[in-house]
PDB file of C-alpha atoms in Angstrom:
ATOM      1  CA  MET N  28       0.000   0.000   0.000  1.00 82.00           C
ATOM      2  CA  GLU N  29       1.512   3.329  -1.098  1.00 92.00           C
ATOM      3  CA  ARG N  30       1.386   6.160   1.465  1.00 95.00           C
ATOM      4  CA  LYS N  31       1.815   9.889   0.775  1.00 96.00           C
ATOM      5  CA  ARG N  32       1.548  12.981   2.944  1.00 97.00           C
ATOM      6  CA  HIS N  33       0.564  16.564   2.050  1.00 98.00           C
ATOM      7  CA  ASP N  34      -0.399  19.713   3.954  1.00 98.00           C
ATOM      8  CA  LEU N  35      -3.800  19.895   2.252  1.00 99.00           C
ATOM      9  CA  ILE N  36      -5.802  17.399   0.232  1.00 99.00           C
ATOM     10  CA  VAL N  37      -8.671  18.602  -1.935  1.00 99.00           C
ATOM     11  CA  VAL N  38     -11.189  15.903  -2.838  1.00 99.00           C
ATOM     12  CA  GLY N  39     -12.786  16.949  -6.120  1.00 98.00           C
ATOM     13  CA  ALA N  40     -10.996  18.724  -8.979  1.00 97.00           C
ATOM     14  CA  GLY N  41     -13.862  20.793 -10.376  1.00 95.00           C
ATOM     15  CA  SER N  42     -14.147  24.584 -10.357  1.00 94.00           C
ATOM     16  CA  GLY N  43     -14.295  24.934  -6.570  1.00 95.00           C
ATOM     17  CA  GLY N  44     -11.620  22.377  -5.802  1.00 97.00           C
ATOM     18  CA  TYR N  45      -9.231  23.767  -8.389  1.00 97.00           C
ATOM     19  CA  ALA N  46      -9.674  27.345  -7.158  1.00 97.00           C
ATOM     20  CA  ALA N  47      -9.085  26.271  -3.557  1.00 97.00           C
ATOM     21  CA  ALA N  48      -5.996  24.274  -4.494  1.00 98.00           C
ATOM     22  CA  ARG N  49      -4.467  27.180  -6.398  1.00 98.00           C
ATOM     23  CA  THR N  50      -5.098  29.604  -3.537  1.00 98.00           C
ATOM     24  CA  ALA N  51      -3.581  27.265  -0.952  1.00 98.00           C
ATOM     25  CA  ARG N  52      -0.555  26.594  -3.158  1.00 98.00           C
ATOM     26  CA  ASP N  53       0.004  30.320  -3.657  1.00 97.00           C
ATOM     27  CA  LEU N  54       0.032  30.678   0.132  1.00 98.00           C
ATOM     28  CA  GLY N  55       2.805  28.103   0.372  1.00 98.00           C
ATOM     29  CA  ALA N  56       0.951  24.867   1.151  1.00 98.00           C
ATOM     30  CA  ASP N  57       1.824  21.457  -0.280  1.00 98.00           C
ATOM     31  CA  VAL N  58      -1.492  20.622  -1.989  1.00 98.00           C
ATOM     32  CA  ALA N  59      -2.753  17.458  -3.673  1.00 98.00           C
ATOM     33  CA  LEU N  60      -5.995  16.801  -5.537  1.00 98.00           C
ATOM     34  CA  VAL N  61      -8.104  13.641  -5.718  1.00 98.00           C
ATOM     35  CA  ASP N  62     -10.659  12.943  -8.451  1.00 97.00           C
ATOM     36  CA  HIS N  63     -12.079   9.827 -10.082  1.00 94.00           C
ATOM     37  CA  GLY N  64     -14.214  11.207 -12.914  1.00 90.00           C
ATOM     38  CA  PRO N  65     -13.481  12.921 -16.227  1.00 92.00           C
ATOM     39  CA  LEU N  66     -11.324  15.937 -15.437  1.00 93.00           C
ATOM     40  CA  GLY N  67     -12.798  19.388 -15.876  1.00 91.00           C
ATOM     41  CA  GLY N  68     -15.626  19.469 -13.370  1.00 90.00           C
ATOM     42  CA  LEU N  69     -19.385  19.795 -13.626  1.00 89.00           C
ATOM     43  CA  CYS N  70     -19.419  23.425 -14.764  1.00 91.00           C
ATOM     44  CA  ILE N  71     -17.200  22.774 -17.774  1.00 93.00           C
ATOM     45  CA  LEU N  72     -18.362  19.297 -18.745  1.00 93.00           C
ATOM     46  CA  ARG N  73     -22.079  19.079 -17.892  1.00 92.00           C
ATOM     47  CA  GLY N  74     -23.230  22.425 -16.541  1.00 91.00           C
ATOM     48  CA  CYS N  75     -22.729  26.119 -17.083  1.00 91.00           C
ATOM     49  CA  MET N  76     -20.466  26.091 -20.110  1.00 95.00           C
ATOM     50  CA  PRO N  77     -22.179  23.539 -22.375  1.00 97.00           C
ATOM     51  CA  SER N  78     -25.617  24.937 -21.549  1.00 96.00           C
ATOM     52  CA  LYS N  79     -24.520  28.509 -22.304  1.00 96.00           C
ATOM     53  CA  ALA N  80     -22.891  27.400 -25.546  1.00 97.00           C
ATOM     54  CA  LEU N  81     -26.211  25.898 -26.655  1.00 98.00           C
ATOM     55  CA  ILE N  82     -28.220  28.874 -25.432  1.00 97.00           C
ATOM     56  CA  ALA N  83     -26.046  31.215 -27.503  1.00 97.00           C
ATOM     57  CA  SER N  84     -27.409  29.449 -30.596  1.00 98.00           C
ATOM     58  CA  SER N  85     -31.021  29.509 -29.416  1.00 97.00           C
ATOM     59  CA  ASP N  86     -30.713  33.220 -28.578  1.00 97.00           C
ATOM     60  CA  ARG N  87     -29.737  33.918 -32.189  1.00 96.00           C
ATOM     61  CA  VAL N  88     -32.771  31.931 -33.363  1.00 96.00           C
ATOM     62  CA  ALA N  89     -35.003  34.067 -31.150  1.00 95.00           C
ATOM     63  CA  ASP N  90     -33.388  37.255 -32.489  1.00 95.00           C
ATOM     64  CA  VAL N  91     -34.082  36.210 -36.077  1.00 94.00           C
ATOM     65  CA  ARG N  92     -37.700  35.315 -35.330  1.00 92.00           C
ATOM     66  CA  GLU N  93     -38.264  38.652 -33.600  1.00 92.00           C
ATOM     67  CA  ALA N  94     -36.433  40.708 -36.227  1.00 92.00           C
ATOM     68  CA  ALA N  95     -39.688  41.707 -37.946  1.00 90.00           C
ATOM     69  CA  GLU N  96     -40.513  43.854 -34.908  1.00 91.00           C
ATOM     70  CA  LEU N  97     -37.556  46.024 -35.931  1.00 93.00           C
ATOM     71  CA  GLY N  98     -38.488  46.125 -39.588  1.00 94.00           C
ATOM     72  CA  ILE N  99     -36.152  43.329 -40.653  1.00 93.00           C
ATOM     73  CA  THR N 100     -37.578  40.444 -42.645  1.00 88.00           C
ATOM     74  CA  VAL N 101     -35.644  37.185 -42.551  1.00 89.00           C
ATOM     75  CA  SER N 102     -36.698  34.161 -44.578  1.00 88.00           C
ATOM     76  CA  GLY N 103     -35.418  30.623 -44.858  1.00 88.00           C
ATOM     77  CA  LEU N 104     -34.340  30.134 -41.235  1.00 91.00           C
ATOM     78  CA  GLU N 105     -32.759  26.696 -40.813  1.00 94.00           C
ATOM     79  CA  ILE N 106     -31.455  25.089 -37.632  1.00 96.00           C
ATOM     80  CA  ASP N 107     -28.483  22.744 -38.019  1.00 98.00           C
ATOM     81  CA  PHE N 108     -28.733  20.940 -34.693  1.00 98.00           C
ATOM     82  CA  PRO N 109     -25.812  18.532 -35.279  1.00 98.00           C
ATOM     83  CA  TYR N 110     -23.579  21.539 -36.012  1.00 98.00           C
ATOM     84  CA  ILE N 111     -24.782  23.306 -32.847  1.00 98.00           C
ATOM     85  CA  MET N 112     -23.866  20.243 -30.803  1.00 98.00           C
ATOM     86  CA  ARG N 113     -20.478  19.882 -32.510  1.00 98.00           C
ATOM     87  CA  ARG N 114     -19.688  23.525 -31.792  1.00 98.00           C
ATOM     88  CA  LYS N 115     -20.615  23.021 -28.150  1.00 98.00           C
ATOM     89  CA  GLY N 116     -18.405  19.943 -27.960  1.00 97.00           C
ATOM     90  CA  GLU N 117     -15.406  21.740 -29.448  1.00 97.00           C
ATOM     91  CA  LEU N 118     -15.755  24.635 -27.012  1.00 97.00           C
ATOM     92  CA  ILE N 119     -16.038  22.309 -24.030  1.00 97.00           C
ATOM     93  CA  ARG N 120     -13.034  20.257 -25.097  1.00 96.00           C
ATOM     94  CA  GLY N 121     -10.984  23.444 -25.275  1.00 96.00           C
ATOM     95  CA  PHE N 122     -12.059  24.575 -21.813  1.00 95.00           C
ATOM     96  CA  ALA N 123     -11.463  21.100 -20.367  1.00 96.00           C
ATOM     97  CA  GLU N 124      -7.979  20.825 -21.878  1.00 96.00           C
ATOM     98  CA  TYR N 125      -7.044  24.207 -20.411  1.00 96.00           C
ATOM     99  CA  ARG N 126      -8.312  23.135 -16.982  1.00 96.00           C
ATOM    100  CA  ILE N 127      -6.432  19.822 -17.161  1.00 96.00           C
ATOM    101  CA  GLU N 128      -3.206  21.704 -17.871  1.00 96.00           C
ATOM    102  CA  GLY N 129      -3.742  23.600 -14.618  1.00 96.00           C
ATOM    103  CA  LEU N 130      -4.576  20.459 -12.662  1.00 96.00           C
ATOM    104  CA  GLU N 131      -1.413  18.752 -13.850  1.00 95.00           C
ATOM    105  CA  GLU N 132       0.610  21.328 -11.913  1.00 96.00           C
ATOM    106  CA  PHE N 133      -0.481  19.505  -8.730  1.00 98.00           C
ATOM    107  CA  PRO N 134      -0.016  15.970  -7.447  1.00 98.00           C
ATOM    108  CA  LEU N 135      -3.242  14.453  -8.807  1.00 97.00           C
ATOM    109  CA  TYR N 136      -4.474  11.110  -7.508  1.00 97.00           C
ATOM    110  CA  ARG N 137      -7.009   9.345  -9.709  1.00 97.00           C
ATOM    111  CA  GLY N 138      -9.582   7.161  -7.981  1.00 97.00           C
ATOM    112  CA  ARG N 139     -12.531   7.212  -5.600  1.00 97.00           C
ATOM    113  CA  ALA N 140     -11.830   8.741  -2.210  1.00 98.00           C
ATOM    114  CA  ARG N 141     -12.928   7.027   0.991  1.00 98.00           C
ATOM    115  CA  PHE N 142     -12.003   8.330   4.419  1.00 98.00           C
ATOM    116  CA  THR N 143     -10.651   5.843   6.929  1.00 97.00           C
ATOM    117  CA  SER N 144      -9.902   8.314   9.751  1.00 97.00           C
ATOM    118  CA  PRO N 145      -9.895  12.087  10.417  1.00 96.00           C
ATOM    119  CA  ASN N 146      -6.488  12.454   8.772  1.00 96.00           C
ATOM    120  CA  GLU N 147      -6.371   9.666   6.180  1.00 97.00           C
ATOM    121  CA  VAL N 148      -8.168   9.031   2.916  1.00 98.00           C
ATOM    122  CA  LEU N 149      -7.923   5.904   0.774  1.00 98.00           C
ATOM    123  CA  VAL N 150      -7.782   6.550  -2.981  1.00 98.00           C
ATOM    124  CA  GLY N 151      -8.862   3.551  -5.001  1.00 95.00           C
ATOM    125  CA  ASP N 152      -7.523   0.390  -3.403  1.00 90.00           C
ATOM    126  CA  ASP N 153      -3.830   1.080  -3.132  1.00 92.00           C
ATOM    127  CA  VAL N 154      -2.999   4.675  -2.108  1.00 96.00           C
ATOM    128  CA  VAL N 155      -3.389   6.170   1.376  1.00 97.00           C
ATOM    129  CA  LEU N 156      -3.069   9.944   1.676  1.00 98.00           C
ATOM    130  CA  GLU N 157      -2.453  11.779   4.938  1.00 98.00           C
ATOM    131  CA  ALA N 158      -2.951  15.495   5.558  1.00 98.00           C
ATOM    132  CA  GLU N 159      -3.506  18.068   8.260  1.00 97.00           C
ATOM    133  CA  LYS N 160      -6.376  19.715   6.396  1.00 98.00           C
ATOM    134  CA  PHE N 161      -8.976  18.557   3.866  1.00 99.00           C
ATOM    135  CA  ILE N 162     -11.378  20.302   1.510  1.00 99.00           C
ATOM    136  CA  ILE N 163     -14.380  18.392   0.167  1.00 98.00           C
ATOM    137  CA  ALA N 164     -15.382  19.682  -3.271  1.00 97.00           C
ATOM    138  CA  THR N 165     -17.122  16.691  -4.847  1.00 97.00           C
ATOM    139  CA  GLY N 166     -20.000  18.649  -6.371  1.00 95.00           C
ATOM    140  CA  SER N 167     -23.464  17.258  -7.050  1.00 94.00           C
ATOM    141  CA  THR N 168     -25.289  14.651  -9.099  1.00 92.00           C
ATOM    142  CA  VAL N 169     -28.743  14.511 -10.670  1.00 92.00           C
ATOM    143  CA  ALA N 170     -31.345  13.750  -7.993  1.00 91.00           C
ATOM    144  CA  PRO N 171     -32.821  10.234  -8.104  1.00 90.00           C
ATOM    145  CA  ALA N 172     -35.918   9.908 -10.283  1.00 90.00           C
ATOM    146  CA  ALA N 173     -38.696   9.622  -7.697  1.00 88.00           C
ATOM    147  CA  VAL N 174     -41.681   9.562 -10.083  1.00 95.00           C
ATOM    148  CA  HIS N 175     -43.600   6.271 -10.180  1.00 96.00           C
ATOM    149  CA  GLY N 176     -42.969   4.422 -13.451  1.00 97.00           C
ATOM    150  CA  LEU N 177     -40.410   6.902 -14.755  1.00 97.00           C
ATOM    151  CA  ALA N 178     -37.487   4.483 -14.840  1.00 95.00           C
ATOM    152  CA  ASP N 179     -39.495   1.930 -16.841  1.00 96.00           C
ATOM    153  CA  THR N 180     -40.872   4.613 -19.157  1.00 97.00           C
ATOM    154  CA  GLY N 181     -37.448   6.029 -19.905  1.00 97.00           C
ATOM    155  CA  PHE N 182     -36.263   9.618 -19.722  1.00 98.00           C
ATOM    156  CA  ILE N 183     -33.255  11.880 -20.148  1.00 98.00           C
ATOM    157  CA  ASP N 184     -31.738  14.040 -17.439  1.00 96.00           C
ATOM    158  CA  SER N 185     -29.994  17.389 -17.736  1.00 94.00           C
ATOM    159  CA  ASP N 186     -26.636  15.702 -18.384  1.00 94.00           C
ATOM    160  CA  ALA N 187     -27.989  13.647 -21.292  1.00 96.00           C
ATOM    161  CA  ALA N 188     -29.911  16.623 -22.691  1.00 97.00           C
ATOM    162  CA  LEU N 189     -26.619  18.398 -23.355  1.00 96.00           C
ATOM    163  CA  ASP N 190     -25.439  15.536 -25.587  1.00 96.00           C
ATOM    164  CA  LEU N 191     -28.507  14.713 -27.700  1.00 97.00           C
ATOM    165  CA  GLU N 192     -27.775  13.767 -31.296  1.00 95.00           C
ATOM    166  CA  ARG N 193     -31.176  14.848 -32.605  1.00 97.00           C
ATOM    167  CA  LEU N 194     -34.064  17.023 -31.481  1.00 98.00           C
ATOM    168  CA  PRO N 195     -37.208  15.275 -30.236  1.00 98.00           C
ATOM    169  CA  GLU N 196     -40.468  16.365 -31.836  1.00 98.00           C
ATOM    170  CA  SER N 197     -41.930  17.148 -28.410  1.00 99.00           C
ATOM    171  CA  LEU N 198     -40.649  17.290 -24.851  1.00 99.00           C
ATOM    172  CA  ILE N 199     -42.059  17.428 -21.327  1.00 99.00           C
ATOM    173  CA  VAL N 200     -39.764  19.004 -18.742  1.00 99.00           C
ATOM    174  CA  LEU N 201     -40.324  17.744 -15.202  1.00 98.00           C
ATOM    175  CA  GLY N 202     -39.465  20.636 -12.909  1.00 96.00           C
ATOM    176  CA  GLY N 203     -39.559  24.420 -13.075  1.00 96.00           C
ATOM    177  CA  GLY N 204     -36.234  25.291 -11.444  1.00 94.00           C
ATOM    178  CA  TYR N 205     -33.433  27.114 -13.201  1.00 92.00           C
ATOM    179  CA  ILE N 206     -32.226  23.984 -15.023  1.00 94.00           C
ATOM    180  CA  GLY N 207     -35.700  23.089 -16.294  1.00 96.00           C
ATOM    181  CA  CYS N 208     -36.396  26.658 -17.417  1.00 97.00           C
ATOM    182  CA  GLU N 209     -33.047  27.044 -19.144  1.00 96.00           C
ATOM    183  CA  LEU N 210     -33.215  23.776 -21.055  1.00 98.00           C
ATOM    184  CA  GLY N 211     -36.934  24.075 -21.717  1.00 98.00           C
ATOM    185  CA  GLN N 212     -36.467  27.453 -23.370  1.00 98.00           C
ATOM    186  CA  PHE N 213     -33.511  26.177 -25.390  1.00 98.00           C
ATOM    187  CA  PHE N 214     -35.465  23.266 -26.846  1.00 98.00           C
ATOM    188  CA  ALA N 215     -38.546  25.403 -27.473  1.00 98.00           C
ATOM    189  CA  ARG N 216     -36.476  27.896 -29.454  1.00 98.00           C
ATOM    190  CA  MET N 217     -35.015  24.975 -31.404  1.00 98.00           C
ATOM    191  CA  GLY N 218     -38.557  24.183 -32.562  1.00 97.00           C
ATOM    192  CA  VAL N 219     -39.441  21.427 -30.075  1.00 98.00           C
ATOM    193  CA  LYS N 220     -43.019  21.459 -28.748  1.00 99.00           C
ATOM    194  CA  THR N 221     -42.210  21.946 -25.071  1.00 99.00           C
ATOM    195  CA  THR N 222     -44.196  21.618 -21.849  1.00 99.00           C
ATOM    196  CA  ILE N 223     -42.854  22.410 -18.367  1.00 99.00           C
ATOM    197  CA  VAL N 224     -44.645  20.729 -15.447  1.00 98.00           C
ATOM    198  CA  LEU N 225     -44.175  22.029 -11.902  1.00 97.00           C
ATOM    199  CA  ARG N 226     -45.879  21.853  -8.504  1.00 95.00           C
ATOM    200  CA  SER N 227     -45.732  25.548  -7.590  1.00 94.00           C
ATOM    201  CA  SER N 228     -47.735  28.455  -8.991  1.00 94.00           C
ATOM    202  CA  HIS N 229     -44.773  29.783 -10.985  1.00 93.00           C
ATOM    203  CA  VAL N 230     -41.295  28.771 -12.079  1.00 96.00           C
ATOM    204  CA  LEU N 231     -38.277  29.384  -9.828  1.00 94.00           C
ATOM    205  CA  SER N 232     -40.372  28.877  -6.710  1.00 91.00           C
ATOM    206  CA  GLY N 233     -37.426  29.678  -4.447  1.00 86.00           C
ATOM    207  CA  GLU N 234     -37.057  33.166  -5.888  1.00 89.00           C
ATOM    208  CA  ASP N 235     -39.117  36.324  -5.508  1.00 91.00           C
ATOM    209  CA  HIS N 236     -42.769  35.747  -6.448  1.00 91.00           C
ATOM    210  CA  ASP N 237     -42.887  38.625  -8.946  1.00 95.00           C
ATOM    211  CA  ILE N 238     -39.775  37.375 -10.732  1.00 95.00           C
ATOM    212  CA  GLY N 239     -41.170  33.851 -10.944  1.00 95.00           C
ATOM    213  CA  GLU N 240     -44.512  35.076 -12.281  1.00 95.00           C
ATOM    214  CA  ALA N 241     -42.837  37.276 -14.895  1.00 96.00           C
ATOM    215  CA  LEU N 242     -40.524  34.498 -16.073  1.00 97.00           C
ATOM    216  CA  THR N 243     -43.472  32.106 -16.324  1.00 97.00           C
ATOM    217  CA  GLU N 244     -45.138  34.499 -18.753  1.00 96.00           C
ATOM    218  CA  TYR N 245     -41.904  35.017 -20.706  1.00 96.00           C
ATOM    219  CA  LEU N 246     -41.628  31.266 -21.196  1.00 98.00           C
ATOM    220  CA  ARG N 247     -45.217  31.116 -22.386  1.00 97.00           C
ATOM    221  CA  ASP N 248     -44.436  33.910 -24.841  1.00 95.00           C
ATOM    222  CA  ASP N 249     -41.730  31.591 -26.220  1.00 95.00           C
ATOM    223  CA  GLY N 250     -44.446  29.044 -26.982  1.00 96.00           C
ATOM    224  CA  ILE N 251     -43.861  26.843 -23.925  1.00 98.00           C
ATOM    225  CA  ASP N 252     -46.887  25.315 -22.213  1.00 98.00           C
ATOM    226  CA  VAL N 253     -46.166  25.937 -18.510  1.00 98.00           C
ATOM    227  CA  LEU N 254     -48.374  23.658 -16.419  1.00 98.00           C
ATOM    228  CA  THR N 255     -48.384  25.023 -12.859  1.00 96.00           C
ATOM    229  CA  GLU N 256     -49.719  23.565  -9.588  1.00 96.00           C
ATOM    230  CA  ALA N 257     -49.428  20.101 -11.108  1.00 97.00           C
ATOM    231  CA  GLN N 258     -48.553  16.975  -9.139  1.00 96.00           C
ATOM    232  CA  ILE N 259     -46.942  14.240 -11.236  1.00 97.00           C
ATOM    233  CA  LEU N 260     -48.607  10.956 -10.288  1.00 97.00           C
ATOM    234  CA  ARG N 261     -46.934   8.503 -12.650  1.00 98.00           C
ATOM    235  CA  ALA N 262     -45.214   8.008 -15.982  1.00 98.00           C
ATOM    236  CA  GLN N 263     -46.022   5.402 -18.614  1.00 98.00           C
ATOM    237  CA  ARG N 264     -45.463   4.549 -22.268  1.00 96.00           C
ATOM    238  CA  ARG N 265     -48.124   5.075 -24.912  1.00 93.00           C
ATOM    239  CA  GLY N 266     -46.756   3.251 -27.928  1.00 93.00           C
ATOM    240  CA  SER N 267     -43.736   5.188 -29.152  1.00 93.00           C
ATOM    241  CA  ARG N 268     -44.556   8.143 -26.908  1.00 97.00           C
ATOM    242  CA  LYS N 269     -44.179   8.814 -23.204  1.00 98.00           C
ATOM    243  CA  SER N 270     -46.955  10.022 -20.950  1.00 98.00           C
ATOM    244  CA  LEU N 271     -47.368  11.663 -17.555  1.00 98.00           C
ATOM    245  CA  THR N 272     -50.493  11.473 -15.433  1.00 98.00           C
ATOM    246  CA  VAL N 273     -50.790  14.728 -13.497  1.00 98.00           C
ATOM    247  CA  LEU N 274     -53.177  16.097 -10.890  1.00 97.00           C
ATOM    248  CA  THR N 275     -53.807  19.789 -11.526  1.00 95.00           C
ATOM    249  CA  ARG N 276     -55.965  21.681  -9.039  1.00 91.00           C
ATOM    250  CA  GLY N 277     -57.856  18.511  -8.190  1.00 91.00           C
ATOM    251  CA  VAL N 278     -58.339  17.365 -11.795  1.00 95.00           C
ATOM    252  CA  GLU N 279     -56.443  14.331 -13.086  1.00 97.00           C
ATOM    253  CA  GLY N 280     -55.243  14.410 -16.674  1.00 97.00           C
ATOM    254  CA  GLU N 281     -52.616  13.041 -19.027  1.00 97.00           C
ATOM    255  CA  ILE N 282     -50.007  14.739 -21.184  1.00 98.00           C
ATOM    256  CA  GLU N 283     -47.604  13.051 -23.579  1.00 98.00           C
ATOM    257  CA  ALA N 284     -44.549  13.746 -25.690  1.00 99.00           C
ATOM    258  CA  GLU N 285     -41.779  11.976 -27.528  1.00 98.00           C
ATOM    259  CA  GLU N 286     -39.330  12.540 -24.662  1.00 99.00           C
ATOM    260  CA  LEU N 287     -39.307  13.337 -20.935  1.00 99.00           C
ATOM    261  CA  LEU N 288     -36.606  15.578 -19.458  1.00 98.00           C
ATOM    262  CA  TYR N 289     -36.079  15.078 -15.716  1.00 98.00           C
ATOM    263  CA  CYS N 290     -35.060  18.337 -14.014  1.00 96.00           C
ATOM    264  CA  LEU N 291     -36.226  17.819 -10.443  1.00 93.00           C
ATOM    265  CA  GLY N 292     -33.017  18.959  -8.840  1.00 87.00           C
ATOM    266  CA  ARG N 293     -29.526  17.847  -7.952  1.00 91.00           C
ATOM    267  CA  VAL N 294     -28.164  16.382  -4.728  1.00 93.00           C
ATOM    268  CA  PRO N 295     -24.739  16.673  -3.064  1.00 96.00           C
ATOM    269  CA  ASN N 296     -22.265  14.029  -4.190  1.00 95.00           C
ATOM    270  CA  VAL N 297     -21.333  12.435  -0.855  1.00 96.00           C
ATOM    271  CA  ASP N 298     -22.024   8.732  -1.436  1.00 94.00           C
ATOM    272  CA  GLY N 299     -19.081   6.480  -0.681  1.00 95.00           C
ATOM    273  CA  LEU N 300     -16.897   9.118   0.978  1.00 97.00           C
ATOM    274  CA  ASP N 301     -17.391   7.632   4.468  1.00 97.00           C
ATOM    275  CA  LEU N 302     -17.114  11.097   5.970  1.00 97.00           C
ATOM    276  CA  ASP N 303     -18.491   9.833   9.269  1.00 96.00           C
ATOM    277  CA  LYS N 304     -15.101   8.178   9.854  1.00 97.00           C
ATOM    278  CA  ALA N 305     -13.551  11.634   9.592  1.00 97.00           C
ATOM    279  CA  GLY N 306     -16.003  13.088  12.084  1.00 96.00           C
ATOM    280  CA  VAL N 307     -17.922  15.001   9.409  1.00 97.00           C
ATOM    281  CA  PRO N 308     -21.653  14.244   9.338  1.00 94.00           C
ATOM    282  CA  CYS N 309     -23.414  14.615   5.998  1.00 92.00           C
ATOM    283  CA  HIS N 310     -26.795  13.928   4.436  1.00 89.00           C
ATOM    284  CA  HIS N 311     -27.546  12.630   0.946  1.00 85.00           C
ATOM    285  CA  ILE N 312     -30.044  15.472   0.367  1.00 87.00           C
ATOM    286  CA  THR N 313     -28.723  18.449   2.348  1.00 90.00           C
ATOM    287  CA  GLY N 314     -25.034  17.635   1.999  1.00 95.00           C
ATOM    288  CA  ILE N 315     -22.308  18.795   4.365  1.00 97.00           C
ATOM    289  CA  ASP N 316     -23.166  21.466   6.916  1.00 95.00           C
ATOM    290  CA  VAL N 317     -20.660  24.343   7.076  1.00 96.00           C
ATOM    291  CA  ASP N 318     -20.337  27.671   8.881  1.00 96.00           C
ATOM    292  CA  GLU N 319     -19.809  31.098   7.331  1.00 94.00           C
ATOM    293  CA  THR N 320     -16.149  30.219   6.668  1.00 96.00           C
ATOM    294  CA  LEU N 321     -17.117  26.919   4.971  1.00 96.00           C
ATOM    295  CA  ARG N 322     -15.667  24.915   7.861  1.00 97.00           C
ATOM    296  CA  THR N 323     -17.416  21.752   9.019  1.00 98.00           C
ATOM    297  CA  CYS N 324     -17.862  20.606  12.616  1.00 97.00           C
ATOM    298  CA  ASN N 325     -14.411  19.033  12.258  1.00 98.00           C
ATOM    299  CA  PRO N 326     -12.133  22.119  12.291  1.00 97.00           C
ATOM    300  CA  ASP N 327      -9.678  20.445   9.907  1.00 98.00           C
ATOM    301  CA  PHE N 328     -12.321  19.855   7.219  1.00 98.00           C
ATOM    302  CA  TYR N 329     -13.889  22.378   4.865  1.00 98.00           C
ATOM    303  CA  ALA N 330     -16.543  21.866   2.193  1.00 98.00           C
ATOM    304  CA  ILE N 331     -17.217  24.072  -0.809  1.00 97.00           C
ATOM    305  CA  GLY N 332     -19.616  24.258  -3.732  1.00 94.00           C
ATOM    306  CA  ASP N 333     -22.570  22.007  -4.508  1.00 94.00           C
ATOM    307  CA  VAL N 334     -21.623  19.432  -1.873  1.00 96.00           C
ATOM    308  CA  THR N 335     -22.774  21.878   0.826  1.00 96.00           C
ATOM    309  CA  GLY N 336     -26.318  21.721  -0.547  1.00 88.00           C
ATOM    310  CA  ARG N 337     -26.533  25.486  -0.996  1.00 76.00           C
ATOM    311  CA  HIS N 338     -27.146  27.346  -4.261  1.00 68.00           C
ATOM    312  CA  MET N 339     -25.744  24.969  -6.868  1.00 65.00           C
ATOM    313  CA  LEU N 340     -24.366  27.613  -9.179  1.00 59.00           C
ATOM    314  CA  VAL N 341     -20.835  28.673 -10.089  1.00 52.00           C
TER     315      VAL N 341
END
């Protein structure tokens, strides 16, 4: 069993972990990073950057369609979806390669991290790392699909939506948070018949009521059917299409589309870390509790980013 020691070990090499590692190194610490997934982090690979690259294309589509309001007539609009996806992929590869170059300046241990004590972490099956301080920056994952019948019916999540090879004819978005709104508007502007289903009276239920109400109407102006105050009871197949049974203001009904997009949140990525052995309690929904300095109840452990269960935005 190989053993190594560093001043600080950062578990997770995404945006938060990389920023923390650079800062600590610049202050003179011996820093190492641990990560088991594709290098680059959620923001670059499956979050902010790919979604914004796609939205840049859909924004141009919206501009062209609204050009007549400014006295500009545009005919023959065509959407080359495969090209849009290729462009997104090329941009993301460039960002990821740049990030990897930065990560390679550090000792980087590849494998799943599992704590065995408050000052030791096992990486994979054959490397034990010791440190005085630790930062947990493992990010988040798509929340489990908790809708009855959804797994058997089949669906895509926000990660898969960013890598589609073709546009579905129609789409139902489950969830009216920022991810559902963002992707729903993108697909609608690409010409997909889009419905967003949510339990609250307006999208972005955690934000100011007036903002949520206004955005709901903006989405409807984009041609999206926003179904509010709707409880999703179950999902099922109807031939080649997929269907949701929903209860809306006491009335049960059914809506269907070619594809279902699951956007009912993300959860902190803490499974398998065995943080309890390090004296750091965590929860699979709320994540790791931290104070205003991002320190956990173990004074030698900090947690940053999505894993704290706070606003999951970079």
